[in-house]
CSV table of C-alpha atoms in Angstrom, one decimal:
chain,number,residue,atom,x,y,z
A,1,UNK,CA,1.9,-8.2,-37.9
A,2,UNK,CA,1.1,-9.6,-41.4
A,3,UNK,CA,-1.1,-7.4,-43.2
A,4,UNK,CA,-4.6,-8.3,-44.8
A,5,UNK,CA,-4.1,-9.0,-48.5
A,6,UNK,CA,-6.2,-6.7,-50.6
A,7,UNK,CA,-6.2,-8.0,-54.1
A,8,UNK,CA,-7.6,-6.3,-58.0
A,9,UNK,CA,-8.0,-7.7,-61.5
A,10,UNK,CA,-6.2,-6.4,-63.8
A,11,UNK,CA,-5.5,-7.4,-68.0
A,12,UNK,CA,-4.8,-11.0,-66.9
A,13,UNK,CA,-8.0,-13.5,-66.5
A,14,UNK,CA,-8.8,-16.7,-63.7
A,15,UNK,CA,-6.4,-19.4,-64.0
A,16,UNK,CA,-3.6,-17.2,-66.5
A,17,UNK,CA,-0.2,-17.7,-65.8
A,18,UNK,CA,2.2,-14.7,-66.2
A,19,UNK,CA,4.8,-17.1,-67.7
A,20,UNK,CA,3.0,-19.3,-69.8
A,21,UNK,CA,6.1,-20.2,-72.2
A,22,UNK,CA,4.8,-23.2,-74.1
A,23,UNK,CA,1.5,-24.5,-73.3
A,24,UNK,CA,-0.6,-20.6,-73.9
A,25,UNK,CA,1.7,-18.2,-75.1
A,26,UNK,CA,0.3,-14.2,-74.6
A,27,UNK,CA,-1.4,-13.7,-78.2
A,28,UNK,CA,0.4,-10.6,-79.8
A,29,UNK,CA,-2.3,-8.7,-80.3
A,30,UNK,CA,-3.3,-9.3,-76.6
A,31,UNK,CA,-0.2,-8.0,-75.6
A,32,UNK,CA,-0.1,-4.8,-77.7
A,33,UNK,CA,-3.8,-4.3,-76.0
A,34,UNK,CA,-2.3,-4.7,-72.3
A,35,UNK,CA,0.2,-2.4,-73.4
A,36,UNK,CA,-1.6,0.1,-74.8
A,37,UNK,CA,-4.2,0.4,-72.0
A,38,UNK,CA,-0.6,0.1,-69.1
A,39,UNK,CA,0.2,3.4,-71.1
A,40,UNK,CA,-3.2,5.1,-70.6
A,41,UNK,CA,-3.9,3.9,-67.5
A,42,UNK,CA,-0.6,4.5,-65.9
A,43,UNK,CA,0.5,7.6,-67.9
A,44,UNK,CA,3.6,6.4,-68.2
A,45,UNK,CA,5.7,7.5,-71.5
A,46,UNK,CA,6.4,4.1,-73.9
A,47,UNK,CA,10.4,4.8,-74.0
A,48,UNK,CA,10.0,3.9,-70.6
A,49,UNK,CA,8.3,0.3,-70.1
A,50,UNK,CA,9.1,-2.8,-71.4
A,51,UNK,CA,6.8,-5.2,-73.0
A,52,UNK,CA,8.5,-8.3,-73.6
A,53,UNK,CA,6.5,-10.9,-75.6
A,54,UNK,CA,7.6,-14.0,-72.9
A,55,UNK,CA,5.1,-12.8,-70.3
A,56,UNK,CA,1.7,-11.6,-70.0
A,57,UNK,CA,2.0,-8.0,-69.1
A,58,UNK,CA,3.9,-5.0,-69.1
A,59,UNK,CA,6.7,-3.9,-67.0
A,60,UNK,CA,8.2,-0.3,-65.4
A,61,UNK,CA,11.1,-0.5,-64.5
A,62,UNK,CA,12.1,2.6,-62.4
A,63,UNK,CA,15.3,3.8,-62.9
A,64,UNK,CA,17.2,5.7,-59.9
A,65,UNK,CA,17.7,9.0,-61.4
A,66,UNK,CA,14.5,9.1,-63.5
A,67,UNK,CA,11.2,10.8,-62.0
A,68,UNK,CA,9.0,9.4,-64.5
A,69,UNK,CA,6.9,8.0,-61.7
A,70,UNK,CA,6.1,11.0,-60.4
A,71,UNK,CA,4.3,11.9,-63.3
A,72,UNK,CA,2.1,9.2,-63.6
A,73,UNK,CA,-1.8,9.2,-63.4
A,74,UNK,CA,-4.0,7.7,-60.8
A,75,UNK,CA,-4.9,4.4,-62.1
A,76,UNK,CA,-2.3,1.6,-61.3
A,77,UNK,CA,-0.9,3.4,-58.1
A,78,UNK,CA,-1.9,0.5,-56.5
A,79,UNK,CA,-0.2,-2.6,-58.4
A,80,UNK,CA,3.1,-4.1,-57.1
A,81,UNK,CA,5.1,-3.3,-59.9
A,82,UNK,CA,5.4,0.1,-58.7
A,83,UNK,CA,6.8,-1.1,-55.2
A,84,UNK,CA,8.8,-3.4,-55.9
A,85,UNK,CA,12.4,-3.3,-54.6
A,86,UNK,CA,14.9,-2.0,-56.8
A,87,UNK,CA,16.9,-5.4,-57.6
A,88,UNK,CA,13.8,-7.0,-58.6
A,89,UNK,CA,12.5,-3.8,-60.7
A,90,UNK,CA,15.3,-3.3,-62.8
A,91,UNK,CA,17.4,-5.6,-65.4
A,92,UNK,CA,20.0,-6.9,-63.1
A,93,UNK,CA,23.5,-7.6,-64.2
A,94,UNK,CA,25.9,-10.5,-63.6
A,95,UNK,CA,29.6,-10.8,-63.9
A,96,UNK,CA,31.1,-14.1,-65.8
A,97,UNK,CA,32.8,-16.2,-63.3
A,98,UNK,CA,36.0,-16.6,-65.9
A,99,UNK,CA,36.0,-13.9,-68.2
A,100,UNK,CA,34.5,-11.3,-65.9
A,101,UNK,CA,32.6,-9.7,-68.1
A,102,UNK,CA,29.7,-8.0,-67.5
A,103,UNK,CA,26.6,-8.7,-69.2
A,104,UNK,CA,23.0,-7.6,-68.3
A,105,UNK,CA,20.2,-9.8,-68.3
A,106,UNK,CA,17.9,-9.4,-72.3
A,107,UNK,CA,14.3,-8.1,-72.0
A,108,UNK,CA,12.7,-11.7,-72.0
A,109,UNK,CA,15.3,-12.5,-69.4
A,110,UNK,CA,14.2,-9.7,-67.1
A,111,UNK,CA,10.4,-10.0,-67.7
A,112,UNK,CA,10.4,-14.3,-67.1
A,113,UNK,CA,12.5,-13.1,-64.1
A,114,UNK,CA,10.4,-10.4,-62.6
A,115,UNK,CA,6.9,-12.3,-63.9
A,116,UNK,CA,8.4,-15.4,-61.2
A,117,UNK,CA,8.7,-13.5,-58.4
A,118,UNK,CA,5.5,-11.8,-58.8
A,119,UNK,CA,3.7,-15.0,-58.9
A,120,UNK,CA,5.6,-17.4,-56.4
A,121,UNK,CA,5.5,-14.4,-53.8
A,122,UNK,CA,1.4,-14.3,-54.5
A,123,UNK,CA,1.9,-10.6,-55.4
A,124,UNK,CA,-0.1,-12.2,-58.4
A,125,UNK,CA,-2.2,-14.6,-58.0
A,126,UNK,CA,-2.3,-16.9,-60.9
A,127,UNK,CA,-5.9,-18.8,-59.5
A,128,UNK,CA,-7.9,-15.7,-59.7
A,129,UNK,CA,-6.3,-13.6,-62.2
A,130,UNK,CA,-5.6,-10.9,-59.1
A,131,UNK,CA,-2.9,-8.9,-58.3
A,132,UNK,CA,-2.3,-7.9,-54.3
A,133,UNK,CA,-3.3,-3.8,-54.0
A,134,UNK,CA,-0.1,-2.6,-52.3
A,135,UNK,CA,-1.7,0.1,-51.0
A,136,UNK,CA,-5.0,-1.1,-49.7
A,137,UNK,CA,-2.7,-4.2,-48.0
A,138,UNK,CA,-0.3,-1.9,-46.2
A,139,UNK,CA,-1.8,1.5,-45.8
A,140,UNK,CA,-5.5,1.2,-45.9
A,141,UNK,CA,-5.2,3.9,-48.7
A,142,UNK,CA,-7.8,3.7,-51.3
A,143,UNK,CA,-5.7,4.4,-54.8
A,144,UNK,CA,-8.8,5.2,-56.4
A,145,UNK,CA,-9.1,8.6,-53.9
A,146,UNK,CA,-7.7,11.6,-55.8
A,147,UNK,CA,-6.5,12.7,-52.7
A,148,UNK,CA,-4.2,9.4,-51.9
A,149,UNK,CA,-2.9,9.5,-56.2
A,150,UNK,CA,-1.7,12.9,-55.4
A,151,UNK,CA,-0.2,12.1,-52.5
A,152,UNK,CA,1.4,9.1,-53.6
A,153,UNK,CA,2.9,11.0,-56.6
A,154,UNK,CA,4.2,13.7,-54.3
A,155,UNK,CA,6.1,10.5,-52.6
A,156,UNK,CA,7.3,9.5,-56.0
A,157,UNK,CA,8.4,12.6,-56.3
A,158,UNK,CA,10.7,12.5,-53.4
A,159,UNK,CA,8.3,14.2,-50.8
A,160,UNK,CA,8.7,12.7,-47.4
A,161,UNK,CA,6.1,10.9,-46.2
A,162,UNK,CA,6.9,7.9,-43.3
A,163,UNK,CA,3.6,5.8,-44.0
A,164,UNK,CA,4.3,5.2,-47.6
A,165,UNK,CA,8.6,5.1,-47.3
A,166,UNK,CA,7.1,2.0,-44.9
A,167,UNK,CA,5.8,0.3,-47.8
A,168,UNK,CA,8.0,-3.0,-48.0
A,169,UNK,CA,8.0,-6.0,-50.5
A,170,UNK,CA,11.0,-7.8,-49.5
A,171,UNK,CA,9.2,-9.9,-46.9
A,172,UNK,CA,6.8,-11.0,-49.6
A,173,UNK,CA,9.4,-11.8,-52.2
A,174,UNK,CA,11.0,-13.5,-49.7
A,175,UNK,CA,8.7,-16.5,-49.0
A,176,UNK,CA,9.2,-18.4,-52.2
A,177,UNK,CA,10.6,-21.3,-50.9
A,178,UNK,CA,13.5,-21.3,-53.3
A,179,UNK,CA,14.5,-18.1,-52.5
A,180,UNK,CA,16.1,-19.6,-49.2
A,181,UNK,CA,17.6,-21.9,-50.8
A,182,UNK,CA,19.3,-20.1,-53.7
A,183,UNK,CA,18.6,-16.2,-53.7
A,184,UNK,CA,19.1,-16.5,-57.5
A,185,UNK,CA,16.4,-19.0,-58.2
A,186,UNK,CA,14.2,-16.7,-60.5
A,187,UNK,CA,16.9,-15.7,-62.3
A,188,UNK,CA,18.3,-19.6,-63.0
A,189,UNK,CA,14.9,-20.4,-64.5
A,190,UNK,CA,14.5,-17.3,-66.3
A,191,UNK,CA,17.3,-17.9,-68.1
A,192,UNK,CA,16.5,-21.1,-69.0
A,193,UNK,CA,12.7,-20.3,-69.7
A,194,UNK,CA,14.0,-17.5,-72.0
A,195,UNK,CA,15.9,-20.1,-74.5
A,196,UNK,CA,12.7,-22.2,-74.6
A,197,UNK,CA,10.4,-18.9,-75.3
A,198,UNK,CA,12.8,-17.5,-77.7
A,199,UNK,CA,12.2,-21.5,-79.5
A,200,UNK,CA,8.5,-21.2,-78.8
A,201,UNK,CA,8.4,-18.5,-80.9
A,202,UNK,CA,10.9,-19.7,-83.6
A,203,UNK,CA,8.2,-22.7,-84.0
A,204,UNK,CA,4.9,-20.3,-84.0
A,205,UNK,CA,6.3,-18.1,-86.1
A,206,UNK,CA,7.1,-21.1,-88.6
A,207,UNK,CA,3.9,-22.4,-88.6
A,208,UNK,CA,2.3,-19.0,-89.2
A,209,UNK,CA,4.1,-18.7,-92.3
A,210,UNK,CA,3.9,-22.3,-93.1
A,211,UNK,CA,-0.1,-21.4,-93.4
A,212,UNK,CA,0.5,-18.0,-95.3
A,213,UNK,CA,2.3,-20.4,-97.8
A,214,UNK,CA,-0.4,-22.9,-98.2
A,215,UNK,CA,-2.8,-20.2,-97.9
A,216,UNK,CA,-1.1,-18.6,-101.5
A,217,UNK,CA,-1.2,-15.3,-98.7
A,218,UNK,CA,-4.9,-14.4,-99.1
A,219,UNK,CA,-5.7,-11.8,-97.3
A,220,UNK,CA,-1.4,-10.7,-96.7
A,221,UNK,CA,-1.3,-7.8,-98.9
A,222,UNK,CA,-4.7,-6.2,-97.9
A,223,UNK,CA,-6.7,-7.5,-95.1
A,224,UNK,CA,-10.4,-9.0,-95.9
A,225,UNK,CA,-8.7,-9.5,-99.6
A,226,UNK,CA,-9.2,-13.0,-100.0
A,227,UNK,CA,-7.2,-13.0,-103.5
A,228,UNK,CA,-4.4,-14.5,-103.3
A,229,UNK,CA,-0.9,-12.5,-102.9
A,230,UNK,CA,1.5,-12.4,-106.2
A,231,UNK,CA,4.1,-15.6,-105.7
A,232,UNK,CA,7.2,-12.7,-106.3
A,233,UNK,CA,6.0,-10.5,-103.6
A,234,UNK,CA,5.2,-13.8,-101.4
A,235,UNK,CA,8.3,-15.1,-101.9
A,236,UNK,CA,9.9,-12.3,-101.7
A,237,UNK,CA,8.5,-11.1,-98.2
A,238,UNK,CA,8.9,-14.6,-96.4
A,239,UNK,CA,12.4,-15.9,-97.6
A,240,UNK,CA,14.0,-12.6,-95.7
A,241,UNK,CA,11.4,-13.0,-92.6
A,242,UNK,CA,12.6,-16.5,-92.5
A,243,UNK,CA,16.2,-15.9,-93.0
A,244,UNK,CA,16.5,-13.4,-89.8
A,245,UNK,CA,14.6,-16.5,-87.7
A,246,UNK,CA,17.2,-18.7,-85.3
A,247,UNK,CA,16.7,-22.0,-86.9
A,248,UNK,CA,19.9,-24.1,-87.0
A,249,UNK,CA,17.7,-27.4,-87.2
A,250,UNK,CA,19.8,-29.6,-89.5
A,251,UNK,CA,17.6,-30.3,-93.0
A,252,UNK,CA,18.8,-32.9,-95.8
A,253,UNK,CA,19.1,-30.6,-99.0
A,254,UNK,CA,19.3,-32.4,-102.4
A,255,UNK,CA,22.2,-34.4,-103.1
A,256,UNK,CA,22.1,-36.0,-99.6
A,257,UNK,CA,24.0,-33.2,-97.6
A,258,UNK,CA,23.2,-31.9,-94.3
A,259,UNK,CA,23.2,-28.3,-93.7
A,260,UNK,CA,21.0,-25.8,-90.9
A,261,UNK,CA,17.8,-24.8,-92.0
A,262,UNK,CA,18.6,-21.3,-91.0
A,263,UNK,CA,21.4,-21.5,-94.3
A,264,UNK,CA,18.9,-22.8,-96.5
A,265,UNK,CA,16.5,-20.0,-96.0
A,266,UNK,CA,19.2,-17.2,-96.0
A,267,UNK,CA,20.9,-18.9,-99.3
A,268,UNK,CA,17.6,-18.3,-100.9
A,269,UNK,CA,16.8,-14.9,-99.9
A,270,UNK,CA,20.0,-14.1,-101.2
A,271,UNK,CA,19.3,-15.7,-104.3
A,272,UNK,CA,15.7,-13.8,-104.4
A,273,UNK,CA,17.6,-10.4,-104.2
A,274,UNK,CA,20.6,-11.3,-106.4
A,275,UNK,CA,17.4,-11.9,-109.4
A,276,UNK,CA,15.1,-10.0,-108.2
A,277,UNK,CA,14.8,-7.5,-111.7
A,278,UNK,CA,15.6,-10.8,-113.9
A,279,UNK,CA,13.4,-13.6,-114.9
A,280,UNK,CA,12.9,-16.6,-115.0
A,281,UNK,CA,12.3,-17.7,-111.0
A,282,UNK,CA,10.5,-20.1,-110.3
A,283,UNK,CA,8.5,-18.4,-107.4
A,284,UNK,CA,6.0,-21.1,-107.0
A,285,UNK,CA,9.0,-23.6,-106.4
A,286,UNK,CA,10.8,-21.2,-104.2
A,287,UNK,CA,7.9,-20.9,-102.0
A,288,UNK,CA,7.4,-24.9,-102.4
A,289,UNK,CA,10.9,-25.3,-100.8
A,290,UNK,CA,10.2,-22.6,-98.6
A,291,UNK,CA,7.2,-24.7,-97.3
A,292,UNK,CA,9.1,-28.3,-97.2
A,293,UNK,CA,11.9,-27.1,-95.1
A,294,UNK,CA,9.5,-25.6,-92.5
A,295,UNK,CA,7.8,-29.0,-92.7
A,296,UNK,CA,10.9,-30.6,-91.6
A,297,UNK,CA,11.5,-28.2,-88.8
A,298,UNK,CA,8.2,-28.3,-87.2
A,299,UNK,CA,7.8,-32.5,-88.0
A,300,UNK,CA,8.1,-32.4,-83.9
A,301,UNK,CA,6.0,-29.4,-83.0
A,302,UNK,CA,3.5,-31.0,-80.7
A,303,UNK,CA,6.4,-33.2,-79.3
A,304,UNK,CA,8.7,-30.1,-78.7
A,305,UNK,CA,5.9,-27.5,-77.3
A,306,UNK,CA,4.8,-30.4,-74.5
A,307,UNK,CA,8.2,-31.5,-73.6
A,308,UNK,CA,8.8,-27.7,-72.6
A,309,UNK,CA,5.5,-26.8,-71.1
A,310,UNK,CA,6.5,-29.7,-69.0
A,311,UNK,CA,9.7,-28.1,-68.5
A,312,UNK,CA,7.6,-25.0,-67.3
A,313,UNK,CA,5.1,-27.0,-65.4
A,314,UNK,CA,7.6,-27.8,-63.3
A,315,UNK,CA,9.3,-24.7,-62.7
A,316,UNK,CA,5.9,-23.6,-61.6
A,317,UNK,CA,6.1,-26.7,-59.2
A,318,UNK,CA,8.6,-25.6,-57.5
A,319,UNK,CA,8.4,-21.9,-56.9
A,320,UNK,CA,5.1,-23.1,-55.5
């Protein structure tokens, strides 16, 4: 017997995908809010969730010989992540078909991955912004009843209790139509929705700066300062930031040559630090390079960001 689907709102809004790569990407701040109020609602220590930045909450993973459930609070009792079946809970790893090597899945990996199943299965519900009450659905528990939270931490604790222990995701998980298919479908399009998140962010994170520039960083050094930042300490703060950013886009430097963008910025943070107690830099130039280079790079931007939410939309077509 199928049970009746009891569903709850929770952080996400109507019509907000949980893997929203290209076209919406989770706001930072956003996220640091949902993770912040996972933490007090659930109780949870922060060494032990993950919040990666590719999807639109935060995750628990529960690790075999950790307890840490157990001493949760009442509040999120109810929500999937907390009964979800070990292989989809935790980072999984996978062995290299030549080498043999053994390599776990990264954090955006693992959160695309998880944030797939939850929504082709319906566990979420991307429509209504809902999320399935797992214990409502298949115990008729209400997680807001002291009595069931204690109860339900005792069984997280490794108290014996038959009605909860029945408690069974797989059959949900299992309905996403690629799942028959290929078991490994959520992980195939994590991985590749994790390359175009990781660029995503590369491009974002270039046109943020690209504004900070053209902006003369008002309002960097002290927020609601609208004086603009000294060129030295501009430069000086986005020529490293840039540097540690994968961007091996291929820029014409003067003289004709081709060389990655990425090598441009590092060659002049390093020249930043190599003067940085001489004179004589031209700060304002540096920051005009700076500024032309990122022009180049993002030329494409609208071009890039539709060609891989379309790349998304279609994942989402076919976990549907």
């Amino acid at each position: 017997m199928t049970p009746t689907p009891s569903r709850r709102a929770w952080v996400t809004e109507p019509g907000e995908s949980l893997v929203d790569v290209a076209s919406a990407p989770t706001h930072p701040f956003i996220l640091m809010t949902r993770f912040d109020e996972f933490l007090t609602q659930s109780g949870l220590p922060p060494g032990t969730v993950v919040s990666p930045d590719s999807i639109a909450f935060t995750l628990a993973p529960r690790w075999p010989d950790e307890k840490d459930y157990a001493k949760m609070r009442g509040g999120l009792l109810w929500h999937p992540l907390f009964w979800l079946p070990l292989e989809v809970s935790l980072p999984s790893v996978s062995k290299h078909p030549e080498t043999g090597e053994m390599t776990m899945e990264s954090v955006d990996e693992f959160g695309l991955r998880v944030a797939l199943e939850l929504e082709a299965s319906g566990l979420y519900d991307a429509e209504t912004g809902t999320w399935l009450d797992v214990l409502k659905t298949f115990t008729g528990l209400d997680a807001d009843d002291p009595a069931v939270q204690q109860r339900v931490l005792a069984f997280f604790g490794g108290a014996e209790d038959a009605e909860l222990a029945g408690i069974d995701l797989d059959p949900i998980l299992a309905t996403a139509e690629d799942a028959a298919a290929n078991p490994n479908w959520a992980s195939d399009v994590a991985s590749e929705l994790a390359v175009d998140h990781a660029r995503v962010r590369t491009l974002l994170g270039l046109v943020a700066i690209e504004e900070i520039i053209e902006s003369d960083g008002r309002g960097l050094v002290s927020p609601g300062d609208d004086s603009p930042a000294e060129l030295k300490l501009l430069a000086r703060s986005l020529a490293p930031a840039l540097a540690a950013m994968p961007v091996p886009d291929p820029i014409t430097v003067e003289g004709g040559a081709q060389v990655p963008a990425n090598d441009y910025f590092r060659q002049t943070a390093d020249y930043l630090e190599e003067h940085a107690d001489t004179g004589g830099v031209d700060y304002r130039g540096v920051l005009d390079g700076l500024h032309r280079v990122i022009e180049l790079v993002t030329a494409g931007l609208d071009a890039e960001l539709e060609q891989i939410a379309a790349k998304h939309r279609e994942a989402d077509a076919d976990s549907e």
